[in-house]
mmCIF file of C-alpha atoms and ligand atoms in Angstrom:
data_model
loop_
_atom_site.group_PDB
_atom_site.id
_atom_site.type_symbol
_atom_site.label_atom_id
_atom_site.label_comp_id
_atom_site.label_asym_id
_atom_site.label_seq_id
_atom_site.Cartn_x
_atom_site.Cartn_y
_atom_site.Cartn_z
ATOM 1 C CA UNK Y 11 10.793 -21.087 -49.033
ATOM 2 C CA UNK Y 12 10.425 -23.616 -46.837
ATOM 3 C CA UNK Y 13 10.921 -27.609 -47.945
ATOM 4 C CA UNK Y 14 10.733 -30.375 -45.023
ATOM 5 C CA UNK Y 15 11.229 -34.000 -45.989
ATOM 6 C CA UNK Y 16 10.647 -37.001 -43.918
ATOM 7 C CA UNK Y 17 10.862 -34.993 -40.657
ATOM 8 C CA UNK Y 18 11.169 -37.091 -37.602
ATOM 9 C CA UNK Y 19 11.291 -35.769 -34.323
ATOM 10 C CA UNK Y 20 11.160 -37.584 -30.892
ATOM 11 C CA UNK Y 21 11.066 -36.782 -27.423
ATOM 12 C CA UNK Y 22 12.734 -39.184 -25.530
ATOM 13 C CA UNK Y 23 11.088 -42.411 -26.650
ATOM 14 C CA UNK Y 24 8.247 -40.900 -28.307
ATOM 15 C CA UNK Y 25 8.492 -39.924 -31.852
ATOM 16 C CA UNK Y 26 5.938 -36.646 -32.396
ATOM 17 C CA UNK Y 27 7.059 -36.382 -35.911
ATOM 18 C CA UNK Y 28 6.904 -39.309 -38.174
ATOM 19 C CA UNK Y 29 8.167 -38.202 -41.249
ATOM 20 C CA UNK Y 30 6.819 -34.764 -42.580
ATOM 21 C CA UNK Y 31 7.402 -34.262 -45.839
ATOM 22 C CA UNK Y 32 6.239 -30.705 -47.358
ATOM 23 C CA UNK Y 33 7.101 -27.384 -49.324
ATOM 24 C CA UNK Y 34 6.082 -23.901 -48.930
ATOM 25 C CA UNK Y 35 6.642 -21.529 -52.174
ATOM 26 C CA UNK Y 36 7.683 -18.248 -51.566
ATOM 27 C CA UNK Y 37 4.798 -16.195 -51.271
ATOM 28 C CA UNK Y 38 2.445 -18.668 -50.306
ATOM 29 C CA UNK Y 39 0.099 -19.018 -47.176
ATOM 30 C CA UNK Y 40 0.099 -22.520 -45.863
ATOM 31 C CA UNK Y 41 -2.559 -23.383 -42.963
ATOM 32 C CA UNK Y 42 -1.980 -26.428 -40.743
ATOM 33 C CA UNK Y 43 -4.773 -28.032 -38.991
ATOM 34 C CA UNK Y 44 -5.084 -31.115 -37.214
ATOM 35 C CA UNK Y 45 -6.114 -32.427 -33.552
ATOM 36 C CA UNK Y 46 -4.224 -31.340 -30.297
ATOM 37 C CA UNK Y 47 -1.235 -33.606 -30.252
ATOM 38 C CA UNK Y 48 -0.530 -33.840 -33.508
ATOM 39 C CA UNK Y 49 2.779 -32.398 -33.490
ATOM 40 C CA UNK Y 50 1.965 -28.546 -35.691
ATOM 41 C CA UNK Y 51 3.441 -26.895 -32.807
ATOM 42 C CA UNK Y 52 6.410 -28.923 -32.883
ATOM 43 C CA UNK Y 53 6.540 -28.759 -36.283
ATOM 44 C CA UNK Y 54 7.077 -24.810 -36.273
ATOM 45 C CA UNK Y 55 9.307 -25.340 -33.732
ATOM 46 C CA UNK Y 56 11.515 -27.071 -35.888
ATOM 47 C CA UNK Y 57 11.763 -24.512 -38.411
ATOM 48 C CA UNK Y 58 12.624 -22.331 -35.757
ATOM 49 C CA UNK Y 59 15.364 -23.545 -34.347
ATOM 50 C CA UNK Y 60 13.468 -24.284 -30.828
ATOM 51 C CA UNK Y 61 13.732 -27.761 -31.675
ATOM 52 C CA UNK Y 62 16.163 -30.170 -33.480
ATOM 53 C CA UNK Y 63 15.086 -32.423 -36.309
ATOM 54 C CA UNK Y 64 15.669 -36.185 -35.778
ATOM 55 C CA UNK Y 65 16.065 -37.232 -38.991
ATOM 56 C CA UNK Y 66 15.112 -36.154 -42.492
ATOM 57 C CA UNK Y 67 15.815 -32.879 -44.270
ATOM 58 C CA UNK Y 68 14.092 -29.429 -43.364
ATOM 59 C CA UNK Y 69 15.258 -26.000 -45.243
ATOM 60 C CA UNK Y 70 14.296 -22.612 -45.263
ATOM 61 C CA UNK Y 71 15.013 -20.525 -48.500
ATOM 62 C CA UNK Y 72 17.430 -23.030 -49.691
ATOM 63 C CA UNK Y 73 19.734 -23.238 -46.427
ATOM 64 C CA UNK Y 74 19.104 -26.653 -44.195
ATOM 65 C CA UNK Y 75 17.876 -24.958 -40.762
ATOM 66 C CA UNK Y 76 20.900 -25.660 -38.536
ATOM 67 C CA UNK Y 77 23.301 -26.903 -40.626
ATOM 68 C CA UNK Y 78 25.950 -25.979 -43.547
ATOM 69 C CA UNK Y 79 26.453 -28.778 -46.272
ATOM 70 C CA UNK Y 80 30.345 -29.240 -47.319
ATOM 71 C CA UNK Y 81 30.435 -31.685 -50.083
ATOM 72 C CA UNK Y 82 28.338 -34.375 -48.800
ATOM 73 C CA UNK Y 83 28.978 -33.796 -45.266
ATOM 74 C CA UNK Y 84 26.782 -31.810 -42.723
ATOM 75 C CA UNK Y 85 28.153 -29.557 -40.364
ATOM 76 C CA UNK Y 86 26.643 -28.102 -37.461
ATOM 77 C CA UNK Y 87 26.008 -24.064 -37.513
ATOM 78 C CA UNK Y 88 27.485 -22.341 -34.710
ATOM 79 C CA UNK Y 89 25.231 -20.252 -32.303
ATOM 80 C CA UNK Y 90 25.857 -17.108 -34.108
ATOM 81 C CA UNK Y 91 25.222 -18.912 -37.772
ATOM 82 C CA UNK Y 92 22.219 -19.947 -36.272
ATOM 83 C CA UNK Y 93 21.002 -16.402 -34.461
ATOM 84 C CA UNK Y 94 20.933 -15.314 -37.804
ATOM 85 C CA UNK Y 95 19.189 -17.931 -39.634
ATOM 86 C CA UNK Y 96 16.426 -17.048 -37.132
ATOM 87 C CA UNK Y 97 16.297 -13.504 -37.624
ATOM 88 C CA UNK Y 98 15.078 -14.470 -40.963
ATOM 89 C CA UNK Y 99 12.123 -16.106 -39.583
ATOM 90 C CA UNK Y 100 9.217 -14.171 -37.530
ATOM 91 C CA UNK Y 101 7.087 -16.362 -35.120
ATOM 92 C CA UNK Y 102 3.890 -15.334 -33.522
ATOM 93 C CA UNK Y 103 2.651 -17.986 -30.730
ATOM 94 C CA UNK Y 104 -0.991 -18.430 -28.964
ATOM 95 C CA UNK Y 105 0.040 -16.372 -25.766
ATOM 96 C CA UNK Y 106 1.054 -12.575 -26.893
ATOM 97 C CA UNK Y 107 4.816 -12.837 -25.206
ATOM 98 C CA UNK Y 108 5.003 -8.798 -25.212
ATOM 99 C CA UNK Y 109 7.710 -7.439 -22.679
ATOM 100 C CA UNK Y 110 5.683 -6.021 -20.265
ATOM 101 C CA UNK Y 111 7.989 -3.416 -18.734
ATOM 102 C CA UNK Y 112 8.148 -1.895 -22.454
ATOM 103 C CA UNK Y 113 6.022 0.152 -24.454
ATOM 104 C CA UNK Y 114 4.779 -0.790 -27.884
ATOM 105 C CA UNK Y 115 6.905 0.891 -29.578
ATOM 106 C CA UNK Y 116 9.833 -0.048 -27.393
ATOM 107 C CA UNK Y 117 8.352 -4.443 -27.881
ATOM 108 C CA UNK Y 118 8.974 -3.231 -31.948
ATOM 109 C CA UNK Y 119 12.217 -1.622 -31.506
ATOM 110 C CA UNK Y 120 14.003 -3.570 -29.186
ATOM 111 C CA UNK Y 121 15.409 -6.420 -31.522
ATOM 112 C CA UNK Y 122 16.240 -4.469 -34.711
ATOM 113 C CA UNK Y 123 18.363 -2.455 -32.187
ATOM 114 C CA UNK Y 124 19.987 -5.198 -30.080
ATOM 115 C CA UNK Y 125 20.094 -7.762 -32.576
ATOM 116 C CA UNK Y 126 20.665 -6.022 -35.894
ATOM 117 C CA UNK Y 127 22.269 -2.827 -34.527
ATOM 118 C CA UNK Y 128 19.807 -0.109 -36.726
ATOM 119 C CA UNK Y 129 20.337 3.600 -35.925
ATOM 120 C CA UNK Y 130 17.276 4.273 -32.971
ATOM 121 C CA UNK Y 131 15.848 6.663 -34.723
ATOM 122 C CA UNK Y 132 15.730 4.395 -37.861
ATOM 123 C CA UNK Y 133 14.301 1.583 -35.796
ATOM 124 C CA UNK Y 134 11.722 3.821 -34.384
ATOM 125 C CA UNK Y 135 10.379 5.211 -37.441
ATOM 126 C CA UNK Y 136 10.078 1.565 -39.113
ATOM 127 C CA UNK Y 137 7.810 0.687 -35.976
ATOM 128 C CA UNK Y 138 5.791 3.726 -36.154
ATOM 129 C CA UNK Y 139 5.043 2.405 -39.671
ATOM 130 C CA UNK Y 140 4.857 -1.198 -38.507
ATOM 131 C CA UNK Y 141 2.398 0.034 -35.719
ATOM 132 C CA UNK Y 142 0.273 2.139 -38.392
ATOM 133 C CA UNK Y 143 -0.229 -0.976 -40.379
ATOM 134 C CA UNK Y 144 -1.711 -3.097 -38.012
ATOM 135 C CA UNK Y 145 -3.941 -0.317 -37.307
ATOM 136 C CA UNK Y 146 -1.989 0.926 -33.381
ATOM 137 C CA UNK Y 147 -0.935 3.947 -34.997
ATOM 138 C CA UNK Y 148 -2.189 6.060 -31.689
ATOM 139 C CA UNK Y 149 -0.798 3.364 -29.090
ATOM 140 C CA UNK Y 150 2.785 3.494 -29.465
ATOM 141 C CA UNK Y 151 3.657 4.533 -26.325
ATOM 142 C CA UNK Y 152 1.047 2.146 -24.413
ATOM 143 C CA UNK Y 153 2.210 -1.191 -22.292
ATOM 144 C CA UNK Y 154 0.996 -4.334 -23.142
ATOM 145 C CA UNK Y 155 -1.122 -4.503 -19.572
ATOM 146 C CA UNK Y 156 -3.216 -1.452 -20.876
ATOM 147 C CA UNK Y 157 -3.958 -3.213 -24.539
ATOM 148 C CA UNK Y 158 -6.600 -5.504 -25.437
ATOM 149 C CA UNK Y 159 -5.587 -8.954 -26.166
ATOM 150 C CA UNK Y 160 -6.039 -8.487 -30.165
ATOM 151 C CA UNK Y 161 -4.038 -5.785 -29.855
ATOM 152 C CA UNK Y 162 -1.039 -6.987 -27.561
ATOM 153 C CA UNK Y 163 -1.029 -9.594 -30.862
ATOM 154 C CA UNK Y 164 -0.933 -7.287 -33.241
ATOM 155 C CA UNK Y 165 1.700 -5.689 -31.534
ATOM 156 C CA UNK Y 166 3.962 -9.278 -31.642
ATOM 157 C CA UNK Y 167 2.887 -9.267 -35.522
ATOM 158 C CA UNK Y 168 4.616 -6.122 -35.302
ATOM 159 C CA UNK Y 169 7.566 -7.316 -33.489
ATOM 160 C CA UNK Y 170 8.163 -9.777 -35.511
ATOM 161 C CA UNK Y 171 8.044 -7.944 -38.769
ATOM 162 C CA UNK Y 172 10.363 -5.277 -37.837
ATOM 163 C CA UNK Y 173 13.391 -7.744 -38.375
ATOM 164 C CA UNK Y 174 12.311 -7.933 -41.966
ATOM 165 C CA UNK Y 175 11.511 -11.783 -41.982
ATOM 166 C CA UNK Y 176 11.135 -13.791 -45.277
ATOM 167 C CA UNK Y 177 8.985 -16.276 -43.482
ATOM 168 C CA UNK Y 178 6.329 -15.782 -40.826
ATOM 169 C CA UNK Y 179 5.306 -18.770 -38.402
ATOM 170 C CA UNK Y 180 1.776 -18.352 -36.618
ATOM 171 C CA UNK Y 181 0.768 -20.711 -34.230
ATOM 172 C CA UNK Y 182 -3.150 -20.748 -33.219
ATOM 173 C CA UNK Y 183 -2.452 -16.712 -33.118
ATOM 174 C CA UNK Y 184 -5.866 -15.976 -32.064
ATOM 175 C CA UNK Y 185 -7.020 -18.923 -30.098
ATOM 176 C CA UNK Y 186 -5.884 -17.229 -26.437
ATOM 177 C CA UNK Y 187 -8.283 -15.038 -27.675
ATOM 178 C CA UNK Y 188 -11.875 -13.125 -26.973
ATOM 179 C CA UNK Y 189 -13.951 -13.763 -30.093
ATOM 180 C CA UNK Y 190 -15.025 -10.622 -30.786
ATOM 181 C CA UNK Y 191 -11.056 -9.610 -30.842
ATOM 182 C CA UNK Y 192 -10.089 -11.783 -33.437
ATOM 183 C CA UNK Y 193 -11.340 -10.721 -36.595
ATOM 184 C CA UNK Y 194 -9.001 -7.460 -36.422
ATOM 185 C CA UNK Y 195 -5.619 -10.230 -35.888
ATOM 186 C CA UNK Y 196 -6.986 -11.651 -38.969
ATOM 187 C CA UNK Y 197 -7.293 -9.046 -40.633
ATOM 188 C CA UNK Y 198 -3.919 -8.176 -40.308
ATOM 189 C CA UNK Y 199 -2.455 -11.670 -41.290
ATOM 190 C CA UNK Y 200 -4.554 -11.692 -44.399
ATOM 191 C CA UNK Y 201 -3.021 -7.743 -45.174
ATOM 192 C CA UNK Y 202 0.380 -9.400 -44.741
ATOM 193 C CA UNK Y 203 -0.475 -12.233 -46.903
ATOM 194 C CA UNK Y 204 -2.114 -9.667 -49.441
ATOM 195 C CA UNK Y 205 1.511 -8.086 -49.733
ATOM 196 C CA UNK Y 206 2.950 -11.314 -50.482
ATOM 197 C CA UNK Y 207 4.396 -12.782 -47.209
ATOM 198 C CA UNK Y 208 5.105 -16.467 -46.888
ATOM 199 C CA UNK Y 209 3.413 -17.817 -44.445
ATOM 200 C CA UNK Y 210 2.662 -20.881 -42.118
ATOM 201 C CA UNK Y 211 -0.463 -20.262 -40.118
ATOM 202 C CA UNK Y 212 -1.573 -23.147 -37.307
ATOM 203 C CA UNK Y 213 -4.929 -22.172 -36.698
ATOM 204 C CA UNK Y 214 -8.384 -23.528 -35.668
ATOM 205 C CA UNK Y 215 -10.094 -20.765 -38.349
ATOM 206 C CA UNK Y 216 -11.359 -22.596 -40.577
ATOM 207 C CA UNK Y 217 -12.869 -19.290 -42.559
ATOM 208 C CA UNK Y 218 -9.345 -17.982 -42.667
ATOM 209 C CA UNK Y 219 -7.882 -21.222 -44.012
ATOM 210 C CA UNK Y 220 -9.789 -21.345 -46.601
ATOM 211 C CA UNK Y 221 -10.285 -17.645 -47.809
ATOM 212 C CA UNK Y 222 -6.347 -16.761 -47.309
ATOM 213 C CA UNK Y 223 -4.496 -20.057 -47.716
ATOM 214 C CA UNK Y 224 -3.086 -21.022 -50.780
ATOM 215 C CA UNK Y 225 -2.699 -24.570 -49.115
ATOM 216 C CA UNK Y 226 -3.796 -26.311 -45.979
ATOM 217 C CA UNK Y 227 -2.174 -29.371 -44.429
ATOM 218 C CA UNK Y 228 -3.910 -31.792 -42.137
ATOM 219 C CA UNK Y 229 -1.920 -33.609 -39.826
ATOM 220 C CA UNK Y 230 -2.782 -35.708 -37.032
ATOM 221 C CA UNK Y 231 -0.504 -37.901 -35.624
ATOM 222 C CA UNK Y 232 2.962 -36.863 -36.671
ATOM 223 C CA UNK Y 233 1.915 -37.270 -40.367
ATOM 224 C CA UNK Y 234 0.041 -35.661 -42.860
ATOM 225 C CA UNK Y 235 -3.077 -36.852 -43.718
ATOM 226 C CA UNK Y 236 -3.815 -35.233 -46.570
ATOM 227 C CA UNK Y 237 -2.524 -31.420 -48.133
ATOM 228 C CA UNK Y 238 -3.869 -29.300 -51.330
ATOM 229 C CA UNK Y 239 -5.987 -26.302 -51.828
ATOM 230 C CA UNK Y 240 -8.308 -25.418 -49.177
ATOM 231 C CA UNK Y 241 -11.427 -25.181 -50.900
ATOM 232 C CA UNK Y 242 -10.616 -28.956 -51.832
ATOM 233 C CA UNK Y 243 -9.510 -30.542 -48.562
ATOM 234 C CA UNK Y 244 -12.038 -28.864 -46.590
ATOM 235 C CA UNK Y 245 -14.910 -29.369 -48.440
ATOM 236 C CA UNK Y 246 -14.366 -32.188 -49.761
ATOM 237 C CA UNK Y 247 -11.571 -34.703 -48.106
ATOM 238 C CA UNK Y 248 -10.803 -37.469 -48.950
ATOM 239 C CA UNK Y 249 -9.693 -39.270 -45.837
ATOM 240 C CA UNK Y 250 -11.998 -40.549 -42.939
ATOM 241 C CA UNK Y 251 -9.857 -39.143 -40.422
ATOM 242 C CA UNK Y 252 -9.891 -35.643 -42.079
ATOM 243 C CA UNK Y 253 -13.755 -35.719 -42.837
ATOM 244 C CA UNK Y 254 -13.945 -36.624 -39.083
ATOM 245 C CA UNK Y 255 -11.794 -33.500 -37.607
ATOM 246 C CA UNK Y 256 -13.443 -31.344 -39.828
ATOM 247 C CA UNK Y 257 -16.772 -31.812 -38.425
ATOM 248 C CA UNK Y 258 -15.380 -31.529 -34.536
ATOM 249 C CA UNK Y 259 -14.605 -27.934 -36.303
ATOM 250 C CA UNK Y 260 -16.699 -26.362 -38.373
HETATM 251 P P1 ADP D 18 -0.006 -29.699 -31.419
HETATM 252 O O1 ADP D 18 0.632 -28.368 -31.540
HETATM 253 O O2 ADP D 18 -0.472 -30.269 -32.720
HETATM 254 O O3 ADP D 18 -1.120 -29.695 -30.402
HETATM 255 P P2 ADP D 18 2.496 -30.495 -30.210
HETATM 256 O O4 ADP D 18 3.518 -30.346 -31.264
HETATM 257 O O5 ADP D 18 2.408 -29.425 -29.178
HETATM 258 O O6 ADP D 18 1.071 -30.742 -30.887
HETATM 259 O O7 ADP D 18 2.711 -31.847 -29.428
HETATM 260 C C1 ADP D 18 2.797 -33.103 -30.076
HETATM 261 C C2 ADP D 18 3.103 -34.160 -29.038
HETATM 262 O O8 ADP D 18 4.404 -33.955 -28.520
HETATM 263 C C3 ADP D 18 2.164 -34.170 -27.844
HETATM 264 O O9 ADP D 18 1.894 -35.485 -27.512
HETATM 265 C C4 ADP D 18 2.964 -33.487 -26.773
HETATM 266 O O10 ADP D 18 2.597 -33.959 -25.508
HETATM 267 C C5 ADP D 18 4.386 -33.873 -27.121
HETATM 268 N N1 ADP D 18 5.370 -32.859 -26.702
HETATM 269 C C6 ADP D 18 5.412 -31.571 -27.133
HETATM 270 N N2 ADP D 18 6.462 -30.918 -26.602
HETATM 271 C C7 ADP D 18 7.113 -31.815 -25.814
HETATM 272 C C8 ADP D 18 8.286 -31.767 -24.977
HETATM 273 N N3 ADP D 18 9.016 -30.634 -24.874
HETATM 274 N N4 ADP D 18 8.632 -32.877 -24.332
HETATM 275 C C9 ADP D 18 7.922 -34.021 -24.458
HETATM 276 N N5 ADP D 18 6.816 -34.140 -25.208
HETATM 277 C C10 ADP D 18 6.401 -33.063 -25.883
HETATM 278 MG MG1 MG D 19 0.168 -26.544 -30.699
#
């Protein structure tokens, strides 16, 4: 679903990304720790289209994320090519960016009718159902200044599934976060990785990394240190700088 090789990305002079080279099957749940700075934020970025790549390759479900291959050259998508390369892809950042002037529902609703033209009533049903599965079933009609900050998230989970994503990008979803708020946010990640959802989770929960991920990634640095299955690299890494992170953590 998602395959990134030697990614490089700089700002300016500085290069944040020094050649990330990874693969996310379809269906999977990768987690991606690592120190502030080391570039997972920009990394998601990337994928998104809210940055541009450098160098290297990065594609999501087989298509190169901003670009159309011809033969062996590369041509750049156009603004509408890329709009809807990124309604494939649902992304869920540390600050809950609800609209405030709208209701729940209307946060839910308001893409799948602007962007992908569904009927109103059509859209409104799906994020009834949407709202029912991450367990706001009785707040559809509330605004995001009279929900709870677990819930305003579950609410951009929400949003973001209603376009029907095949790939959902979390990054440190509950770290803006009250503690005792963010085992329900969980919860609902690990539903949605339960019904098969590929996912790439940033995150500081080491619990949830290991319990829901299928892989974890540490980076640090613009590279990654080390990747494989989480009960693996957190228990038992096999890199100093890893080993070293981990017990800032846990
Ligand atoms: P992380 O999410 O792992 O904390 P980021 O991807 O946010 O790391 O940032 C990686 C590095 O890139 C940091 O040193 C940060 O200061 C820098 N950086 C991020 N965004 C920008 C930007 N828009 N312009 C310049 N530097 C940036
Ligand atoms: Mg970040």
């Amino acid at each position: 679903m998602v395959e990134a090789l030697e990614v490089h990305k700089s700002y300016g002079r500085v290069e944040v990304l020094k050649g990330i080279t990874l693969k996310v099957m379809p269906g999977e749940v990768m987690c991606l720790i690592g120190p502030s700075g080391s570039g997972k934020s920009t990394f998601l970025r990337c994928i998104n289209h809210l940055e541009k790549i450098n160098a290297g390759r990065l594609s999501v479900d087989g298509a190169l994320v901003g670009y159309r291959e011809r033969g062996d050259r590369l041509h750049e998508l156009r603004e509408r090519e890329v709009a809807g390369q990124r309604t494939e892809i649902g992304m869920v950042f540390q600050r809950f960016n609800l609209f405030p002037h709208m209701t729940a529902l209307e946060n839910i609703t308001e893409a799948p009718i602007r962007v992908k033209r569904e009927p109103k009533d059509a859209a409104r049903a799906h994020a009834r159902e949407l709202l029912e599965k991450v367990g706001l079933g009785d707040r559809a009609g509330a605004y995001p200044n009279q929900l709870s900050g677990g819930q305003q998230q579950r609410v951009a989970i929400a949003r973001a599934l209603a376009m029907q994503p095949k790939l959902m990008l979390f990054d440190e979803p509950t770290s803006a976060l009250d503690p005792e708020l963010v085992g329900d946010v969980l919860a609902v990640m690990r539903q949605l990785a339960d019904d098969g959802m590929t996912m790439i989770v940033v995150t500081h929960e080491m619990g949830f990394a290991r319990e829901v991920g299928d892989a974890v990634v540490f980076m640090d640095g613009g590279v990654v240190v080390e990747s494989g299955d989480p009960r693996e690299v957190l228990t038992d890494p096999r890199h100093e700088r890893t080993r070293s992170f981990l017990s800032k953590v846990l």
